[in-house]
Short mmCIF file of C-alpha atoms in Angstrom, two decimals:
data_model
loop_
_atom_site.label_atom_id
_atom_site.label_comp_id
_atom_site.label_asym_id
_atom_site.label_seq_id
_atom_site.Cartn_x
_atom_site.Cartn_y
_atom_site.Cartn_z
CA UNK A 1 -0.12 -0.04 0.09
CA UNK A 2 1.51 3.36 -1.01
CA UNK A 3 2.37 5.74 2.06
CA UNK A 4 1.58 9.14 -0.08
CA UNK A 5 -1.21 9.90 1.51
CA UNK A 6 -0.03 9.79 4.77
CA UNK A 7 2.73 12.32 3.48
CA UNK A 8 0.14 14.40 2.11
CA UNK A 9 -1.69 14.31 5.54
CA UNK A 10 1.55 15.17 7.54
CA UNK A 11 2.18 18.34 4.93
CA UNK A 12 -1.23 19.55 5.15
CA UNK A 13 -0.83 19.59 9.35
CA UNK A 14 2.12 21.47 9.12
CA UNK A 15 0.94 24.15 6.53
CA UNK A 16 -1.79 24.25 8.89
CA UNK A 17 0.67 24.53 12.17
CA UNK A 18 2.56 27.26 10.23
CA UNK A 19 -0.47 29.26 9.36
CA UNK A 20 -1.55 29.40 13.08
CA UNK A 21 1.42 30.54 13.68
CA UNK A 22 1.88 33.26 11.20
CA UNK A 23 -1.56 34.48 11.98
CA UNK A 24 -0.54 34.77 15.73
CA UNK A 25 2.35 36.96 14.55
CA UNK A 26 0.23 39.01 12.42
CA UNK A 27 -2.43 39.55 15.52
CA UNK A 28 0.53 40.30 17.70
CA UNK A 29 2.14 42.97 15.16
CA UNK A 30 -1.71 44.51 14.82
CA UNK A 31 -1.63 44.45 18.82
CA UNK A 32 1.65 46.14 18.61
CA UNK A 33 0.41 48.63 16.05
CA UNK A 34 -2.57 49.52 17.53
CA UNK A 35 -0.69 50.14 20.49
CA UNK A 36 1.94 52.44 19.09
CA UNK A 37 -0.69 54.15 16.85
CA UNK A 38 -2.75 54.78 20.07
CA UNK A 39 0.47 56.09 21.94
CA UNK A 40 1.00 58.49 19.12
CA UNK A 41 -2.10 59.54 19.06
CA UNK A 42 -2.11 60.24 22.71
CA UNK A 43 1.73 61.68 22.32
CA UNK A 44 0.18 64.29 19.74
CA UNK A 45 -2.85 64.92 21.79
CA UNK A 46 -0.91 65.99 24.62
CA UNK A 47 1.93 68.07 22.23
CA UNK A 48 -1.64 69.98 20.66
CA UNK A 49 -2.52 70.58 24.37
CA UNK A 50 0.76 71.93 25.34
CA UNK A 51 1.30 74.12 22.31
CA UNK A 52 -2.25 75.37 22.55
CA UNK A 53 -1.57 76.35 26.43
CA UNK A 54 1.89 77.73 25.07
CA UNK A 55 -0.49 79.92 22.84
CA UNK A 56 -2.78 80.98 25.30
CA UNK A 57 -0.21 81.84 27.92
CA UNK A 58 1.28 83.58 25.04
CA UNK A 59 -2.32 85.46 24.17
CA UNK A 60 -2.71 86.29 28.16
CA UNK A 61 1.26 87.74 28.08
CA UNK A 62 0.78 89.79 25.38
CA UNK A 63 -2.53 90.84 25.77
CA UNK A 64 -2.04 91.96 29.31
CA UNK A 65 -2.36 95.96 30.32
CA UNK A 66 0.91 95.93 32.75
CA UNK A 67 4.45 96.08 30.91
CA UNK A 68 5.70 92.34 31.80
CA UNK A 69 9.18 91.13 30.78
CA UNK A 70 11.20 87.69 31.23
CA UNK A 71 15.21 88.59 32.18
CA UNK A 72 17.62 85.66 32.08
CA UNK A 73 19.69 85.73 34.84
CA UNK A 74 22.65 86.83 32.74
CA UNK A 75 20.40 89.88 32.08
CA UNK A 76 19.60 89.14 28.49
CA UNK A 77 15.68 90.12 27.73
CA UNK A 78 14.21 87.10 26.01
CA UNK A 79 10.92 87.85 26.02
CA UNK A 80 8.56 91.44 26.39
CA UNK A 81 4.87 92.16 26.07
CA UNK A 82 3.13 94.68 24.01
CA UNK A 83 2.84 96.90 26.82
CA UNK A 84 6.37 96.41 27.72
CA UNK A 85 7.70 97.53 24.11
CA UNK A 86 5.27 100.55 24.65
CA UNK A 87 6.90 101.24 27.62
CA UNK A 88 10.37 101.25 26.53
CA UNK A 89 9.35 102.71 23.12
CA UNK A 90 11.13 100.26 21.22
CA UNK A 91 10.45 97.77 18.80
CA UNK A 92 10.96 93.86 19.45
CA UNK A 93 14.17 93.61 17.44
CA UNK A 94 15.90 96.24 19.90
CA UNK A 95 14.70 94.42 23.20
CA UNK A 96 14.69 91.03 22.96
CA UNK A 97 18.33 89.64 23.10
CA UNK A 98 19.58 92.91 24.24
CA UNK A 99 21.28 93.44 27.87
CA UNK A 100 18.55 94.95 30.33
CA UNK A 101 21.26 97.69 31.41
CA UNK A 102 20.97 99.12 27.69
CA UNK A 103 17.19 99.12 28.36
CA UNK A 104 16.68 99.65 32.01
CA UNK A 105 17.84 101.87 34.94
CA UNK A 106 20.25 100.47 37.39
CA UNK A 107 17.52 99.76 40.09
CA UNK A 108 15.38 97.98 37.77
CA UNK A 109 18.14 95.70 36.55
CA UNK A 110 19.19 95.32 40.21
CA UNK A 111 15.83 93.92 41.27
CA UNK A 112 15.51 91.68 38.16
CA UNK A 113 18.35 90.00 38.98
CA UNK A 114 18.50 90.13 42.56
CA UNK A 115 17.16 85.82 42.90
CA UNK A 116 14.65 86.72 45.45
CA UNK A 117 11.29 85.32 46.33
CA UNK A 118 8.45 87.07 44.70
CA UNK A 119 8.91 90.92 45.71
CA UNK A 120 7.10 94.45 45.17
CA UNK A 121 9.22 97.70 45.35
CA UNK A 122 8.00 101.33 44.15
CA UNK A 123 10.33 103.23 41.66
CA UNK A 124 10.14 106.01 39.94
CA UNK A 125 11.03 106.32 36.15
CA UNK A 126 11.85 109.40 34.21
CA UNK A 127 11.98 109.88 30.72
CA UNK A 128 14.01 111.63 28.65
CA UNK A 129 11.39 114.65 28.77
CA UNK A 130 12.13 114.89 32.76
CA UNK A 131 8.41 113.10 33.26
CA UNK A 132 8.03 111.05 36.42
CA UNK A 133 6.43 108.01 36.31
CA UNK A 134 5.88 105.81 39.30
CA UNK A 135 5.43 101.97 39.23
CA UNK A 136 5.47 99.03 41.40
CA UNK A 137 7.49 96.45 40.02
CA UNK A 138 6.84 92.81 40.81
CA UNK A 139 9.79 90.62 40.30
CA UNK A 140 8.87 86.45 40.04
CA UNK A 141 11.53 83.86 39.84
CA UNK A 142 10.97 81.66 37.04
CA UNK A 143 12.45 78.82 34.37
CA UNK A 144 12.76 80.48 31.07
CA UNK A 145 12.06 78.61 27.74
CA UNK A 146 15.08 77.68 27.22
CA UNK A 147 15.62 76.16 30.67
CA UNK A 148 17.82 78.37 32.23
CA UNK A 149 16.78 80.56 35.26
CA UNK A 150 15.49 83.91 35.19
CA UNK A 151 12.89 86.49 36.37
CA UNK A 152 9.27 87.84 35.36
CA UNK A 153 8.98 91.60 35.96
CA UNK A 154 5.90 93.05 35.88
CA UNK A 155 5.38 97.04 36.23
CA UNK A 156 2.05 98.43 37.47
CA UNK A 157 1.65 102.37 36.84
CA UNK A 158 0.52 103.80 40.19
CA UNK A 159 1.47 107.33 39.02
CA UNK A 160 -2.36 108.79 39.48
CA UNK A 161 -2.55 106.86 42.88
CA UNK A 162 0.81 109.00 43.52
CA UNK A 163 -0.19 111.97 42.62
CA UNK A 164 -3.64 111.67 44.41
CA UNK A 165 -2.02 110.80 47.37
CA UNK A 166 0.50 113.74 47.10
CA UNK A 167 -2.71 116.03 46.65
CA UNK A 168 -4.15 114.76 49.84
CA UNK A 169 -0.82 115.13 51.68
CA UNK A 170 -0.59 118.68 50.73
CA UNK A 171 -4.33 119.02 51.60
CA UNK A 172 -3.46 117.52 54.82
CA UNK A 173 -0.95 119.73 55.25
CA UNK A 174 -3.18 122.32 54.80
CA UNK A 175 -5.89 122.01 56.93
CA UNK A 176 -2.89 121.52 59.65
CA UNK A 177 -1.47 124.82 58.87
CA UNK A 178 -5.15 126.23 59.04
CA UNK A 179 -5.62 124.40 62.32
CA UNK A 180 -2.90 126.10 63.65
CA UNK A 181 -2.89 129.57 62.36
CA UNK A 182 -5.13 132.42 63.28
CA UNK A 183 -7.26 133.13 60.32
CA UNK A 184 -7.35 137.04 60.75
CA UNK A 185 -3.72 137.70 61.52
CA UNK A 186 -2.05 134.74 60.21
CA UNK A 187 0.00 134.01 63.03
CA UNK A 188 0.08 131.21 65.56
CA UNK A 189 -3.39 130.79 67.23
CA UNK A 190 -3.81 129.97 71.21
CA UNK A 191 -3.66 126.26 70.29
CA UNK A 192 -0.56 126.60 68.50
CA UNK A 193 0.88 128.41 71.46
CA UNK A 194 -0.34 125.87 74.24
CA UNK A 195 1.44 122.90 72.52
CA UNK A 196 4.56 125.08 72.04
CA UNK A 197 4.51 126.21 75.64
CA UNK A 198 4.04 122.88 77.00
CA UNK A 199 7.29 121.43 74.72
CA UNK A 200 9.58 124.47 75.74
CA UNK A 201 8.95 124.22 79.55
CA UNK A 202 10.01 120.63 79.38
CA UNK A 203 12.65 121.22 77.45
CA UNK A 204 13.77 124.16 79.54
CA UNK A 205 12.88 122.13 82.52
CA UNK A 206 15.66 119.43 81.12
CA UNK A 207 18.23 121.99 80.26
CA UNK A 208 17.50 124.39 82.89
CA UNK A 209 17.55 127.13 80.96
CA UNK A 210 15.53 130.54 81.04
CA UNK A 211 12.16 130.73 79.88
CA UNK A 212 10.31 133.91 79.11
CA UNK A 213 6.81 135.40 78.32
CA UNK A 214 5.78 138.46 77.16
CA UNK A 215 2.11 139.13 77.12
CA UNK A 216 0.58 142.32 75.39
CA UNK A 217 -2.15 144.21 74.42
CA UNK A 218 -3.27 146.94 71.84
CA UNK A 219 -4.18 149.90 74.30
CA UNK A 220 -7.66 151.38 74.17
CA UNK A 221 -8.71 149.09 71.51
CA UNK A 222 -12.49 148.73 72.24
CA UNK A 223 -12.29 152.67 71.56
CA UNK A 224 -10.72 151.92 68.42
CA UNK A 225 -13.44 149.54 67.29
CA UNK A 226 -15.65 152.06 67.92
CA UNK A 227 -14.10 154.78 66.40
CA UNK A 228 -13.59 153.28 63.48
CA UNK A 229 -15.56 150.48 62.93
CA UNK A 230 -14.85 146.45 63.42
CA UNK A 231 -13.60 146.26 59.78
CA UNK A 232 -11.07 148.85 60.24
CA UNK A 233 -10.10 147.25 63.82
CA UNK A 234 -9.33 143.96 62.26
CA UNK A 235 -6.94 145.53 59.95
CA UNK A 236 -5.50 147.14 62.68
CA UNK A 237 -4.93 143.77 64.46
CA UNK A 238 -3.52 142.20 61.19
CA UNK A 239 -0.80 144.99 61.26
CA UNK A 240 0.12 144.80 64.36
CA UNK A 241 0.31 140.72 64.51
CA UNK A 242 2.89 141.15 61.54
CA UNK A 243 4.91 143.44 62.80
CA UNK A 244 5.10 141.67 66.18
CA UNK A 245 6.22 138.50 64.26
CA UNK A 246 8.84 140.48 62.63
CA UNK A 247 10.38 141.17 65.53
CA UNK A 248 11.38 137.39 65.92
CA UNK A 249 13.43 137.56 63.13
CA UNK A 250 16.49 137.04 64.95
CA UNK A 251 14.95 134.45 67.51
CA UNK A 252 14.15 131.28 65.21
CA UNK A 253 13.07 129.36 68.17
CA UNK A 254 10.70 131.75 69.57
CA UNK A 255 6.87 132.18 68.81
CA UNK A 256 4.25 135.24 68.83
CA UNK A 257 0.51 134.09 68.81
CA UNK A 258 -2.60 135.37 69.02
CA UNK A 259 -3.60 134.50 72.60
CA UNK A 260 -7.43 136.08 72.11
CA UNK A 261 -8.98 139.10 70.88
CA UNK A 262 -6.39 142.06 70.88
CA UNK A 263 -3.78 140.47 73.24
CA UNK A 264 -0.84 138.69 71.74
CA UNK A 265 1.49 136.65 73.23
CA UNK A 266 5.83 135.81 72.80
CA UNK A 267 7.00 132.51 73.80
CA UNK A 268 11.10 132.75 74.13
CA UNK A 269 13.10 130.28 75.03
CA UNK A 270 16.58 130.45 76.70
CA UNK A 271 16.19 134.18 76.93
CA UNK A 272 16.68 135.68 80.10
CA UNK A 273 14.78 138.36 81.64
CA UNK A 274 16.80 141.26 80.34
CA UNK A 275 16.92 139.95 76.94
CA UNK A 276 13.36 139.25 77.09
CA UNK A 277 12.53 142.77 78.17
CA UNK A 278 14.91 144.34 75.40
CA UNK A 279 12.91 142.08 73.04
CA UNK A 280 9.45 143.57 74.40
CA UNK A 281 10.82 147.33 74.10
CA UNK A 282 11.59 146.61 70.38
CA UNK A 283 8.19 145.09 69.61
CA UNK A 284 6.65 148.52 71.72
CA UNK A 285 8.82 150.55 69.44
CA UNK A 286 7.68 148.70 66.28
CA UNK A 287 4.14 149.47 66.75
CA UNK A 288 4.55 152.87 67.09
CA UNK A 289 6.36 152.79 64.36
CA UNK A 290 3.47 151.87 61.96
CA UNK A 291 1.81 155.06 63.11
CA UNK A 292 -1.80 153.83 62.53
CA UNK A 293 -3.92 156.27 63.73
CA UNK A 294 -5.82 156.66 67.16
CA UNK A 295 -7.74 159.45 68.24
CA UNK A 296 -9.46 157.75 71.13
CA UNK A 297 -6.71 156.69 72.46
CA UNK A 298 -5.63 158.29 75.98
CA UNK A 299 -2.16 157.39 75.47
CA UNK A 300 -1.02 158.55 71.69
CA UNK A 301 -2.51 159.86 68.57
CA UNK A 302 -1.37 156.48 67.35
CA UNK A 303 -2.13 153.01 68.41
CA UNK A 304 0.20 151.45 71.07
CA UNK A 305 1.13 148.41 73.00
CA UNK A 306 1.85 148.03 76.59
CA UNK A 307 3.85 144.53 77.27
CA UNK A 308 4.34 142.26 80.00
CA UNK A 309 7.28 140.03 80.65
CA UNK A 310 7.72 137.36 82.75
CA UNK A 311 10.88 134.84 83.23
CA UNK A 312 11.84 131.80 84.90
CA UNK A 313 14.12 128.85 84.70
CA UNK A 314 11.26 126.09 85.44
CA UNK A 315 11.36 123.69 88.45
CA UNK A 316 9.74 120.47 88.72
CA UNK A 317 7.37 121.85 92.11
CA UNK A 318 6.32 124.68 89.73
CA UNK A 319 3.38 125.34 87.36
CA UNK A 320 3.79 126.02 83.92
CA UNK A 321 0.66 128.49 83.54
CA UNK A 322 1.83 130.34 86.68
CA UNK A 323 4.57 131.83 84.49
CA UNK A 324 2.15 132.98 81.98
CA UNK A 325 -0.13 134.52 85.01
CA UNK A 326 3.32 136.44 86.30
CA UNK A 327 3.04 137.79 82.67
CA UNK A 328 -0.35 138.86 83.15
CA UNK A 329 0.30 140.62 86.29
CA UNK A 330 3.04 142.32 84.79
CA UNK A 331 0.78 143.18 82.10
CA UNK A 332 -1.51 144.76 84.28
CA UNK A 333 1.25 147.11 86.07
CA UNK A 334 2.15 148.25 82.53
CA UNK A 335 -1.45 149.67 81.96
CA UNK A 336 -2.04 150.90 85.46
CA UNK A 337 1.04 153.26 85.27
CA UNK A 338 0.26 154.40 81.89
CA UNK A 339 0.10 152.10 79.01
CA UNK A 340 2.60 151.93 76.10
CA UNK A 341 5.41 150.48 78.39
CA UNK A 342 7.14 147.68 79.32
CA UNK A 343 6.74 145.94 82.76
CA UNK A 344 9.11 142.92 83.77
CA UNK A 345 9.19 140.67 86.58
CA UNK A 346 11.03 137.33 87.23
CA UNK A 347 8.99 134.37 88.31
CA UNK A 348 10.19 132.21 90.63
CA UNK A 349 7.72 129.72 91.83
#
């Protein structure tokens, strides 16, 4: 009997086996191909998201109203938004790739290269025309696109706010001045005198230096108002006040204030009774020299002044107000003994 059928059957079996192996390889390749395609797809999707994210960040960076730029740690500017280019008044080619020292002030470069954590600093920038602008410069460490460390610098324009603050400070100073100045005579008011007197008393107490007070009063001022009217009386008060203040030109630490009505008071630190008396005589003479007509006066045809001087070296057991009271008593003596004169006393407690 022939063996051909058996050999054919064996060969067919081998072919089937080989076919199955080939199919298994194909399936394996297909699975690998599918996995590779899936991996490539995920990678492309991630790259696309990354590119979209970079585009979004670039759009945000470019659209930001505040000037912004990225500076590498070697001082080279690697990115600047449109607002920054406008702020520097330069085109992109003249900014990107250039050193910050070419375009920024020394202070700005120093802040950008400080390598600190996020910080904010007020800076002033003066343009070529001399105009000053104020900014808050915020610096934040970051890693640049090329992988090197750098700094994101952002500028917030606060020029208008600074101007408003300065205007507010001026207004506050003006209000403070109004609060301390007598509105009519434009010299110090009673409040200012009281504050200064307290301060100078303590200072004289510590230094054991003399402190003098001169209290003065326009003679027969009520009659002046009755004769010439209150408006002219106000003019008279202003003229007298300015003349008294002028006597302090060489007494830089002294003060003259309107004490009330037609009364004025001098505060003279480190001034002896003799020096204060001489000063009072100068003040009295200066008022006479004004030659302000006063027909209702019983002393002279012009406006005159009566003055009382008091001086002491403050001691811890003294009451400060007693010095003023003594000056008032001296003024009373000047009035009682004929007016238009100076009376001096030393207060000893």
